[in-house]
Amino acid sequence: MSDSISSPVWELHPQLARDTVAIGDLPLSRVLLMNDANYPWLLLVPRRPGVIELIDLEEPDRAQLTSEICRVSHGLKAIAPCDKLNVAAIGNVVPQLHVHIVARRQIDFAWPKPVWGLLPPRAYDYEDLNRLIKVLHRALLV
Amino acid sequence: MSDSISSPVWELHPQLARDTVAIGDLPLSRVLLMNDANYPWLLLVPRRPGVIELIDLEEPDRAQLTSEICRVSHGLKAIAPCDKLNVAAIGNVVPQLHVHIVARRQIDFAWPKPVWGLLPPRAYDYEDLNRLIKVLHRALLV
């Protein structure tokens, strides 16, 4: 169990901090972009300390997370047209609850397999990343 | 797009019917057990025709699905103690919306990888399967 999980104050798990860039905060969740140009891939991380499973969330937070998953799914689809959204809370490696929302294309490198653990991440080009952060911020948070 | 997706009447996608056994119906979803003894692995399939993505569900159905995911997660954990639940709506192969709920152990064959597409399914022994169906029915639906 990592310190960030057992602490009474929420902080982002260090591995999520390493693998992502922050887009901003919704009422419950921090929205993160995986730094992997293979797929448009977002994470929602509820800012609640000690939460590992979806069922660890109190009922109002679960409802809010469902609403934020839908908001982010619509926003991601609008800026990254896709054939399928993949939505998942797995957490076998990083226990802190985080929900993946991945925009999948039938022409992407992993299709039809799930993305987890399949290909090494391909970091975004610096300018592409900054452009994408701005587009995502406008689409998901404004 | 399969007939079962485009039909105005809900019917279970034939591949889900082949790969699973039915445990019963919650108010929104059919509860299915994957016939794969590698992991305790359930599916929830909302009985709504034409629904592919979580965001295709009307808001009251989304709330109900969230509630059913939690109910089934608690019930599965109670009968199959585990180190982590994996909850996911992927659907790259079978488009009909279905939510996986998998009870993972650190000693299972795939840990820490996700289960999808990793190992060939290992069908349950007939008697084990019938026993498990009864236990799951009591834990999840009564």
Coordinates of C-alpha atoms in Angstrom, one line a residue, chain B residues 21-24 33 126-141:
Chain B
V21 CA -24.1 -19.0 -18.4
A22 CA -27.0 -16.9 -17.1
I23 CA -27.3 -16.3 -13.3
G24 CA -30.5 -14.2 -13.5
L33 CA -20.9 -15.9 -15.5
Y126 CA -20.1 -29.5 -14.8
E127 CA -20.7 -30.0 -11.1
D128 CA -18.6 -27.0 -10.1
L129 CA -20.5 -24.9 -12.5
N130 CA -23.9 -25.9 -11.2
R131 CA -22.8 -25.3 -7.6
L132 CA -21.3 -21.9 -8.5
I133 CA -24.5 -20.8 -10.4
K134 CA -26.5 -21.5 -7.2
V135 CA -24.1 -19.7 -4.9
L136 CA -24.0 -16.7 -7.3
H137 CA -27.8 -16.6 -7.6
R138 CA -28.1 -16.5 -3.8
A139 CA -25.4 -13.9 -3.4
L140 CA -26.4 -11.5 -6.2
L141 CA -30.1 -11.8 -6.9

